[in-house]
Amino acid sequence: MNPDLETDIFYEILNFSNTIVVILDNDLKIKYFNIRAEKVLCLSESHFEQSIFSLPLAWSESLAKFKISPELFNENEFYFPDIKIKNNAGNQLIIGLSIRRRDLSDESFYTVTGQDITKKRMNEAQLLTSERFGAIGELASGIAHDLSSPLQFISSNIEFIQKLCLSDSDIDSDLILEATEDSLKGIK
């Protein structure tokens, strides 16, 4: 395959990927970013040749708080989860970014890759809320059951006492006393 065509295909795939891609030089200055990075990270041509830690953008300021220097990237990949930013449209987004060092021949560079994880975090929050409501429902059901049993036999004892009082026969005070004691136990 023609090397120019391969390069064109590579950039075409890279530009229309859903993955955020930013390439930095050895001094952590921006050399390339794809369309997704431009949209999500609010990058523009004016940001080329600037350090990612000096940009006046929310995600850049979040990374700068970590006080990272190029020396720290020698063998490690750094992941920055849940960076909250606003895009150009003013929408709140949550992104996750990774930075890793790459060495090719005698040249080093860094790749910043990431994803917009806003929907994922929203789904996780909804799932957690659903689980909490489920747990509250189970707790309420258990409490209702625990209250229902004593209330049921208190109700039965009062109905029994009422029937005794309404009957024409002599009232057995021992039965009334026993029914009231059972009711008091249930209340306690």
PDB file of C-alpha atoms in Angstrom:
ATOM      1  CA  MET A   1       0.000   0.000   0.000  1.00  0.00           C
ATOM      2  CA  ASN A   2       1.117   3.515  -0.746  1.00  0.00           C
ATOM      3  CA  PRO A   3       2.679   5.117   2.408  1.00  0.00           C
ATOM      4  CA  ASP A   4       0.874   8.406   1.759  1.00  0.00           C
ATOM      5  CA  LEU A   5      -2.429   6.545   1.489  1.00  0.00           C
ATOM      6  CA  GLU A   6      -1.690   4.668   4.721  1.00  0.00           C
ATOM      7  CA  THR A   7      -1.001   7.967   6.471  1.00  0.00           C
ATOM      8  CA  ASP A   8      -4.195   9.487   5.074  1.00  0.00           C
ATOM      9  CA  ILE A   9      -6.235   6.473   6.190  1.00  0.00           C
ATOM     10  CA  PHE A  10      -4.621   6.587   9.624  1.00  0.00           C
ATOM     11  CA  TYR A  11      -5.488  10.274  10.101  1.00  0.00           C
ATOM     12  CA  GLU A  12      -8.993   9.743   8.750  1.00  0.00           C
ATOM     13  CA  ILE A  13      -9.633   6.981  11.316  1.00  0.00           C
ATOM     14  CA  LEU A  14      -8.009   8.997  14.083  1.00  0.00           C
ATOM     15  CA  ASN A  15      -9.964  12.145  13.314  1.00  0.00           C
ATOM     16  CA  PHE A  16     -13.362  10.464  13.345  1.00  0.00           C
ATOM     17  CA  SER A  17     -12.755   8.246  16.344  1.00  0.00           C
ATOM     18  CA  ASN A  18     -14.809   8.681  19.532  1.00  0.00           C
ATOM     19  CA  THR A  19     -11.558   8.582  21.469  1.00  0.00           C
ATOM     20  CA  ILE A  20      -9.926  11.842  22.489  1.00  0.00           C
ATOM     21  CA  VAL A  21      -6.363  11.891  21.111  1.00  0.00           C
ATOM     22  CA  VAL A  22      -3.724  14.553  21.763  1.00  0.00           C
ATOM     23  CA  ILE A  23      -0.041  14.147  20.878  1.00  0.00           C
ATOM     24  CA  LEU A  24       2.533  16.092  22.908  1.00  0.00           C
ATOM     25  CA  ASP A  25       6.216  16.637  22.330  1.00  0.00           C
ATOM     26  CA  ASN A  26       8.903  15.941  24.908  1.00  0.00           C
ATOM     27  CA  ASP A  27       8.140  19.264  26.652  1.00  0.00           C
ATOM     28  CA  LEU A  28       4.421  18.381  26.888  1.00  0.00           C
ATOM     29  CA  LYS A  29       3.479  20.899  24.198  1.00  0.00           C
ATOM     30  CA  ILE A  30       0.579  20.101  21.883  1.00  0.00           C
ATOM     31  CA  LYS A  31       1.637  18.815  18.452  1.00  0.00           C
ATOM     32  CA  TYR A  32      -1.601  17.204  17.269  1.00  0.00           C
ATOM     33  CA  PHE A  33      -5.196  16.660  18.376  1.00  0.00           C
ATOM     34  CA  ASN A  34      -8.088  14.952  16.659  1.00  0.00           C
ATOM     35  CA  ILE A  35     -11.595  16.293  16.046  1.00  0.00           C
ATOM     36  CA  ARG A  36     -12.978  14.596  19.181  1.00  0.00           C
ATOM     37  CA  ALA A  37     -10.305  16.290  21.326  1.00  0.00           C
ATOM     38  CA  GLU A  38     -11.086  19.591  19.653  1.00  0.00           C
ATOM     39  CA  LYS A  39     -14.794  19.279  20.488  1.00  0.00           C
ATOM     40  CA  VAL A  40     -14.592  17.797  23.979  1.00  0.00           C
ATOM     41  CA  LEU A  41     -11.467  19.570  25.255  1.00  0.00           C
ATOM     42  CA  CYS A  42     -12.290  22.864  23.500  1.00  0.00           C
ATOM     43  CA  LEU A  43      -8.957  22.909  21.681  1.00  0.00           C
ATOM     44  CA  SER A  44      -8.202  25.161  18.723  1.00  0.00           C
ATOM     45  CA  GLU A  45      -5.256  25.866  16.448  1.00  0.00           C
ATOM     46  CA  SER A  46      -4.127  28.608  18.853  1.00  0.00           C
ATOM     47  CA  HIS A  47      -3.283  25.868  21.377  1.00  0.00           C
ATOM     48  CA  PHE A  48      -0.582  24.252  19.221  1.00  0.00           C
ATOM     49  CA  GLU A  49       2.894  24.507  20.743  1.00  0.00           C
ATOM     50  CA  GLN A  50       1.468  25.292  24.194  1.00  0.00           C
ATOM     51  CA  SER A  51       1.999  23.083  27.239  1.00  0.00           C
ATOM     52  CA  ILE A  52      -1.131  21.222  28.251  1.00  0.00           C
ATOM     53  CA  PHE A  53      -0.542  22.447  31.802  1.00  0.00           C
ATOM     54  CA  SER A  54      -0.624  26.110  30.845  1.00  0.00           C
ATOM     55  CA  LEU A  55      -3.868  26.216  28.862  1.00  0.00           C
ATOM     56  CA  PRO A  56      -6.686  28.333  30.310  1.00  0.00           C
ATOM     57  CA  LEU A  57      -9.094  25.400  30.067  1.00  0.00           C
ATOM     58  CA  ALA A  58     -10.817  23.505  32.890  1.00  0.00           C
ATOM     59  CA  TRP A  59      -9.314  20.107  32.067  1.00  0.00           C
ATOM     60  CA  SER A  60      -5.824  21.588  31.753  1.00  0.00           C
ATOM     61  CA  GLU A  61      -6.193  23.307  35.117  1.00  0.00           C
ATOM     62  CA  SER A  62      -7.343  19.978  36.610  1.00  0.00           C
ATOM     63  CA  LEU A  63      -4.213  18.258  35.287  1.00  0.00           C
ATOM     64  CA  ALA A  64      -1.983  21.106  36.515  1.00  0.00           C
ATOM     65  CA  LYS A  65      -3.226  20.476  40.076  1.00  0.00           C
ATOM     66  CA  PHE A  66      -1.398  17.129  39.947  1.00  0.00           C
ATOM     67  CA  LYS A  67       1.919  18.983  39.494  1.00  0.00           C
ATOM     68  CA  ILE A  68       3.126  16.499  36.906  1.00  0.00           C
ATOM     69  CA  SER A  69       6.416  16.921  35.146  1.00  0.00           C
ATOM     70  CA  PRO A  70       7.811  15.045  32.129  1.00  0.00           C
ATOM     71  CA  GLU A  71      10.200  13.082  34.374  1.00  0.00           C
ATOM     72  CA  LEU A  72       7.278  11.320  36.046  1.00  0.00           C
ATOM     73  CA  PHE A  73       6.160   9.805  32.753  1.00  0.00           C
ATOM     74  CA  ASN A  74       9.328   7.838  32.047  1.00  0.00           C
ATOM     75  CA  GLU A  75       7.718   4.437  32.485  1.00  0.00           C
ATOM     76  CA  ASN A  76       4.248   5.116  33.762  1.00  0.00           C
ATOM     77  CA  GLU A  77       0.826   5.825  32.460  1.00  0.00           C
ATOM     78  CA  PHE A  78      -1.169   8.347  34.436  1.00  0.00           C
ATOM     79  CA  TYR A  79      -4.931   8.154  34.514  1.00  0.00           C
ATOM     80  CA  PHE A  80      -7.054  11.136  35.491  1.00  0.00           C
ATOM     81  CA  PRO A  81     -10.628   9.979  36.078  1.00  0.00           C
ATOM     82  CA  ASP A  82     -13.680  12.156  36.438  1.00  0.00           C
ATOM     83  CA  ILE A  83     -12.366  15.515  35.273  1.00  0.00           C
ATOM     84  CA  LYS A  84     -15.356  17.847  35.200  1.00  0.00           C
ATOM     85  CA  ILE A  85     -15.379  20.422  32.425  1.00  0.00           C
ATOM     86  CA  LYS A  86     -17.753  22.506  30.344  1.00  0.00           C
ATOM     87  CA  ASN A  87     -17.597  22.215  26.583  1.00  0.00           C
ATOM     88  CA  ASN A  88     -17.991  25.090  24.108  1.00  0.00           C
ATOM     89  CA  ALA A  89     -21.783  24.703  24.257  1.00  0.00           C
ATOM     90  CA  GLY A  90     -21.668  25.169  28.045  1.00  0.00           C
ATOM     91  CA  ASN A  91     -22.635  21.560  28.826  1.00  0.00           C
ATOM     92  CA  GLN A  92     -21.120  19.913  31.908  1.00  0.00           C
ATOM     93  CA  LEU A  93     -19.031  16.872  30.923  1.00  0.00           C
ATOM     94  CA  ILE A  94     -17.057  14.276  32.832  1.00  0.00           C
ATOM     95  CA  ILE A  95     -13.982  12.979  31.037  1.00  0.00           C
ATOM     96  CA  GLY A  96     -11.298  10.456  31.832  1.00  0.00           C
ATOM     97  CA  LEU A  97      -7.822  11.034  30.412  1.00  0.00           C
ATOM     98  CA  SER A  98      -4.649   8.951  30.272  1.00  0.00           C
ATOM     99  CA  ILE A  99      -1.167  10.257  29.546  1.00  0.00           C
ATOM    100  CA  ARG A 100       1.644   7.915  28.603  1.00  0.00           C
ATOM    101  CA  ARG A 101       5.152   8.357  27.314  1.00  0.00           C
ATOM    102  CA  ARG A 102       6.237   6.778  24.048  1.00  0.00           C
ATOM    103  CA  ASP A 103       9.795   6.374  22.817  1.00  0.00           C
ATOM    104  CA  LEU A 104      10.448   5.851  19.130  1.00  0.00           C
ATOM    105  CA  SER A 105      14.054   5.629  18.023  1.00  0.00           C
ATOM    106  CA  ASP A 106      15.739   8.692  19.493  1.00  0.00           C
ATOM    107  CA  GLU A 107      12.546  10.722  19.994  1.00  0.00           C
ATOM    108  CA  SER A 108      10.077  10.779  22.874  1.00  0.00           C
ATOM    109  CA  PHE A 109       6.527  11.993  22.823  1.00  0.00           C
ATOM    110  CA  TYR A 110       3.383  11.648  24.904  1.00  0.00           C
ATOM    111  CA  THR A 111      -0.080  10.502  24.028  1.00  0.00           C
ATOM    112  CA  VAL A 112      -3.136  11.804  25.802  1.00  0.00           C
ATOM    113  CA  THR A 113      -6.151   9.608  25.219  1.00  0.00           C
ATOM    114  CA  GLY A 114      -9.535   9.716  26.802  1.00  0.00           C
ATOM    115  CA  GLN A 115     -13.260   9.393  26.706  1.00  0.00           C
ATOM    116  CA  ASP A 116     -16.306  11.449  27.550  1.00  0.00           C
ATOM    117  CA  ILE A 117     -17.663   9.352  30.447  1.00  0.00           C
ATOM    118  CA  THR A 118     -20.590  11.629  31.313  1.00  0.00           C
ATOM    119  CA  LYS A 119     -23.289   9.104  30.302  1.00  0.00           C
ATOM    120  CA  LYS A 120     -21.470   6.276  32.050  1.00  0.00           C
ATOM    121  CA  ARG A 121     -21.317   8.231  35.323  1.00  0.00           C
ATOM    122  CA  MET A 122     -24.978   9.262  34.968  1.00  0.00           C
ATOM    123  CA  ASN A 123     -25.986   5.612  34.441  1.00  0.00           C
ATOM    124  CA  GLU A 124     -23.936   4.551  37.457  1.00  0.00           C
ATOM    125  CA  ALA A 125     -25.625   7.238  39.574  1.00  0.00           C
ATOM    126  CA  GLN A 126     -29.075   6.110  38.384  1.00  0.00           C
ATOM    127  CA  LEU A 127     -28.241   2.490  39.161  1.00  0.00           C
ATOM    128  CA  LEU A 128     -27.000   3.446  42.627  1.00  0.00           C
ATOM    129  CA  THR A 129     -30.179   5.463  43.240  1.00  0.00           C
ATOM    130  CA  SER A 130     -32.309   2.517  42.105  1.00  0.00           C
ATOM    131  CA  GLU A 131     -30.404   0.171  44.415  1.00  0.00           C
ATOM    132  CA  ARG A 132     -30.881   2.580  47.319  1.00  0.00           C
ATOM    133  CA  PHE A 133     -34.615   2.855  46.641  1.00  0.00           C
ATOM    134  CA  GLY A 134     -34.778  -0.939  46.458  1.00  0.00           C
ATOM    135  CA  ALA A 135     -33.024  -1.236  49.812  1.00  0.00           C
ATOM    136  CA  ILE A 136     -35.356   1.368  51.343  1.00  0.00           C
ATOM    137  CA  GLY A 137     -38.337  -0.583  49.969  1.00  0.00           C
ATOM    138  CA  GLU A 138     -37.066  -3.792  51.531  1.00  0.00           C
ATOM    139  CA  LEU A 139     -36.474  -2.019  54.836  1.00  0.00           C
ATOM    140  CA  ALA A 140     -39.971  -0.505  54.762  1.00  0.00           C
ATOM    141  CA  SER A 141     -41.445  -3.908  53.955  1.00  0.00           C
ATOM    142  CA  GLY A 142     -39.594  -5.473  56.892  1.00  0.00           C
ATOM    143  CA  ILE A 143     -40.734  -2.727  59.251  1.00  0.00           C
ATOM    144  CA  ALA A 144     -44.327  -3.065  58.028  1.00  0.00           C
ATOM    145  CA  HIS A 145     -44.161  -6.822  58.631  1.00  0.00           C
ATOM    146  CA  ASP A 146     -42.661  -6.337  62.087  1.00  0.00           C
ATOM    147  CA  LEU A 147     -45.462  -3.905  62.970  1.00  0.00           C
ATOM    148  CA  SER A 148     -48.192  -5.948  61.330  1.00  0.00           C
ATOM    149  CA  SER A 149     -47.793  -9.083  63.455  1.00  0.00           C
ATOM    150  CA  PRO A 150     -48.157  -7.425  66.893  1.00  0.00           C
ATOM    151  CA  LEU A 151     -50.946  -5.184  65.607  1.00  0.00           C
ATOM    152  CA  GLN A 152     -52.789  -8.221  64.263  1.00  0.00           C
ATOM    153  CA  PHE A 153     -52.869 -10.083  67.561  1.00  0.00           C
ATOM    154  CA  ILE A 154     -53.706  -6.858  69.481  1.00  0.00           C
ATOM    155  CA  SER A 155     -56.628  -6.404  67.085  1.00  0.00           C
ATOM    156  CA  SER A 156     -57.691 -10.040  67.577  1.00  0.00           C
ATOM    157  CA  ASN A 157     -57.541  -9.689  71.370  1.00  0.00           C
ATOM    158  CA  ILE A 158     -59.629  -6.496  71.337  1.00  0.00           C
ATOM    159  CA  GLU A 159     -62.213  -8.159  69.062  1.00  0.00           C
ATOM    160  CA  PHE A 160     -62.300 -11.108  71.457  1.00  0.00           C
ATOM    161  CA  ILE A 161     -62.822  -8.794  74.469  1.00  0.00           C
ATOM    162  CA  GLN A 162     -65.529  -6.945  72.550  1.00  0.00           C
ATOM    163  CA  LYS A 163     -67.362 -10.214  71.772  1.00  0.00           C
ATOM    164  CA  LEU A 164     -67.117 -11.257  75.416  1.00  0.00           C
ATOM    165  CA  CYS A 165     -68.566  -7.950  76.551  1.00  0.00           C
ATOM    166  CA  LEU A 166     -71.419  -8.116  74.018  1.00  0.00           C
ATOM    167  CA  SER A 167     -72.382 -11.703  74.809  1.00  0.00           C
ATOM    168  CA  ASP A 168     -75.177 -12.389  77.243  1.00  0.00           C
ATOM    169  CA  SER A 169     -73.099 -14.811  79.268  1.00  0.00           C
ATOM    170  CA  ASP A 170     -71.135 -14.046  82.338  1.00  0.00           C
ATOM    171  CA  ILE A 171     -67.851 -12.316  81.509  1.00  0.00           C
ATOM    172  CA  ASP A 172     -64.808 -14.355  82.402  1.00  0.00           C
ATOM    173  CA  SER A 173     -62.397 -11.785  83.854  1.00  0.00           C
ATOM    174  CA  ASP A 174     -59.459 -14.217  83.531  1.00  0.00           C
ATOM    175  CA  LEU A 175     -59.971 -14.352  79.748  1.00  0.00           C
ATOM    176  CA  ILE A 176     -60.157 -10.559  79.529  1.00  0.00           C
ATOM    177  CA  LEU A 177     -57.035 -10.208  81.663  1.00  0.00           C
ATOM    178  CA  GLU A 178     -55.157 -12.733  79.483  1.00  0.00           C
ATOM    179  CA  ALA A 179     -56.205 -10.937  76.265  1.00  0.00           C
ATOM    180  CA  THR A 180     -55.138  -7.531  77.618  1.00  0.00           C
ATOM    181  CA  GLU A 181     -51.774  -8.933  78.783  1.00  0.00           C
ATOM    182  CA  ASP A 182     -51.176 -10.377  75.293  1.00  0.00           C
ATOM    183  CA  SER A 183     -52.040  -6.989  73.800  1.00  0.00           C
ATOM    184  CA  LEU A 184     -49.626  -5.179  76.124  1.00  0.00           C
ATOM    185  CA  LYS A 185     -46.849  -7.620  75.177  1.00  0.00           C
ATOM    186  CA  GLY A 186     -47.510  -6.887  71.529  1.00  0.00           C
ATOM    187  CA  ILE A 187     -47.361  -3.134  72.139  1.00  0.00           C
ATOM    188  CA  LYS A 188     -44.056  -3.470  73.962  1.00  0.00           C
TER     189      LYS A 188
END
